[in-house]
Amino acid sequence: MPNSTQQQQTNINKDLGANQSGAQTTDAGTIIQASGAELKQDSTNMALLNWLGCLFFGFIPPLVIMLMKKEDAYVQTQAKEALNWSITFLVVYVVLWVVAMILGFILTFIFAPLAMIPMLALVLFGFSHLVFCVMGAIKCSSGQDFRVPFNIRLIK
């Protein structure tokens, strides 16, 4: 006849067995199943903060995260992707701004409302930064890899 301690241990083992079909909880945090690999919740949170930081502060948060989290492969890949996107965005935005100023100046003499077209291109490209950073944050919150479609990958 089992005593009450053995009965409680049996109930705990049954509960743990039922929990393994869903998200597994450990002392380090919840583990997320993503594309065959297991990711800790901390990794997905850092990747999420990486993309949100990229949205508001440019290349600085991805650079800091990439230098601090060298042991976490998932965070490293997302930080490199965000850093590459920040560099791409900055370079293209500066070039687009110079072109917009020159074209805007020239088009002002031809027909003044046409000068707004280059400025519209600047606004649309800025909107693409918002869209890609939000898409990266959403993908990373679920533990999936995100790659920006047109990105100059300087850091590999």
XYZ file of C-alpha atoms in Angstrom:
156
model
C 0.000 0.000 0.000
C 1.637 3.297 -1.119
C 1.959 6.092 1.381
C 0.802 9.675 0.680
C 4.294 10.853 -0.371
C 4.523 8.228 -3.125
C 0.999 9.105 -4.277
C 1.865 12.813 -4.538
C 5.023 12.006 -6.483
C 2.992 9.867 -8.902
C 0.523 12.714 -9.432
C 3.365 15.159 -10.069
C 4.910 12.813 -12.650
C 1.529 12.476 -14.410
C 1.183 16.277 -14.501
C 4.687 16.688 -15.929
C 3.972 14.099 -18.597
C 0.836 15.962 -19.647
C 2.771 19.246 -19.811
C 5.384 17.883 -22.218
C 2.933 17.806 -25.109
C 2.682 21.622 -25.019
C 5.275 24.208 -24.082
C 7.903 22.859 -21.722
C 8.729 24.958 -18.700
C 12.163 24.882 -17.112
C 14.027 27.022 -14.610
C 15.563 28.983 -17.515
C 12.140 29.837 -18.976
C 9.700 28.492 -21.487
C 11.103 26.620 -24.452
C 9.464 27.279 -27.808
C 9.439 24.736 -30.620
C 10.416 26.498 -33.845
C 11.343 24.776 -37.090
C 12.783 21.716 -35.389
C 14.974 23.674 -32.977
C 14.189 24.637 -29.424
C 14.429 28.298 -28.483
C 14.298 29.737 -25.015
C 11.808 32.499 -24.330
C 14.750 34.739 -23.424
C 16.126 34.351 -26.949
C 12.851 35.281 -28.583
C 12.452 38.263 -26.246
C 15.947 39.539 -27.067
C 15.297 39.137 -30.793
C 11.992 40.992 -30.381
C 13.709 43.825 -28.495
C 16.368 43.828 -31.195
C 13.838 44.609 -33.952
C 11.896 47.109 -31.850
C 15.146 48.852 -30.936
C 16.089 48.921 -34.611
C 12.776 50.607 -35.361
C 13.262 53.427 -32.867
C 17.036 53.791 -32.452
C 18.539 52.550 -35.727
C 21.677 50.434 -35.742
C 22.683 50.907 -32.076
C 20.459 48.242 -30.373
C 21.271 45.489 -32.908
C 24.968 46.274 -32.590
C 24.866 46.168 -28.780
C 22.826 42.945 -28.746
C 25.107 41.323 -31.321
C 28.178 42.130 -29.219
C 26.609 41.060 -25.920
C 24.782 37.847 -26.885
C 27.519 35.927 -28.687
C 26.541 32.566 -27.176
C 22.956 32.607 -28.523
C 22.866 31.692 -32.222
C 19.245 32.776 -32.804
C 19.762 36.208 -31.254
C 23.010 36.577 -33.203
C 21.360 35.886 -36.561
C 18.490 38.275 -35.857
C 20.841 40.983 -34.557
C 22.994 40.658 -37.680
C 19.912 40.832 -39.888
C 18.630 43.934 -38.083
C 22.074 45.531 -38.196
C 22.379 44.832 -41.916
C 18.907 46.299 -42.458
C 19.788 49.410 -40.438
C 22.950 49.968 -42.477
C 21.088 49.343 -45.742
C 18.310 51.702 -44.710
C 20.714 54.451 -43.674
C 22.784 54.286 -46.871
C 19.780 54.113 -49.202
C 17.934 56.846 -47.301
C 20.900 59.253 -47.536
C 21.310 58.543 -51.260
C 17.572 58.904 -51.812
C 17.570 62.178 -49.872
C 20.375 63.643 -52.022
C 18.628 62.517 -55.206
C 15.313 63.899 -53.957
C 16.862 67.291 -53.219
C 18.506 67.518 -56.632
C 15.424 66.285 -58.506
C 13.142 68.425 -56.382
C 15.207 71.498 -57.187
C 15.173 70.734 -60.917
C 11.480 69.819 -61.010
C 10.549 73.005 -59.165
C 11.538 75.030 -62.226
C 9.623 72.750 -64.594
C 6.386 72.346 -62.652
C 6.347 72.920 -58.886
C 3.973 70.082 -57.838
C 6.309 67.557 -59.506
C 8.897 68.384 -56.841
C 6.802 66.420 -54.342
C 7.376 63.081 -56.145
C 10.951 62.580 -54.837
C 9.750 63.484 -51.346
C 7.016 60.862 -51.669
C 9.724 58.284 -52.434
C 11.496 59.275 -49.206
C 8.292 58.851 -47.199
C 7.537 55.462 -48.769
C 11.048 54.188 -48.076
C 10.775 55.383 -44.475
C 7.487 53.488 -44.229
C 9.262 50.345 -45.462
C 11.586 50.627 -42.441
C 8.563 50.625 -40.155
C 7.019 47.653 -41.961
C 10.171 45.492 -41.944
C 10.948 46.184 -38.289
C 7.390 45.323 -37.251
C 7.459 42.181 -39.402
C 10.755 41.185 -37.781
C 9.323 41.764 -34.300
C 6.232 39.675 -35.067
C 8.247 36.799 -36.532
C 10.729 36.838 -33.649
C 7.990 36.880 -31.029
C 6.883 33.484 -32.331
C 10.461 32.172 -32.601
C 10.748 32.223 -36.393
C 13.672 33.501 -38.412
C 13.102 36.755 -40.303
C 15.112 37.973 -43.251
C 14.510 41.305 -44.951
C 13.891 40.645 -48.663
C 16.214 43.298 -50.083
C 19.038 43.693 -47.648
C 22.737 44.303 -48.209
C 24.298 41.621 -46.025
C 27.574 43.219 -44.985
C 27.794 41.373 -41.668
C 27.592 37.608 -42.000
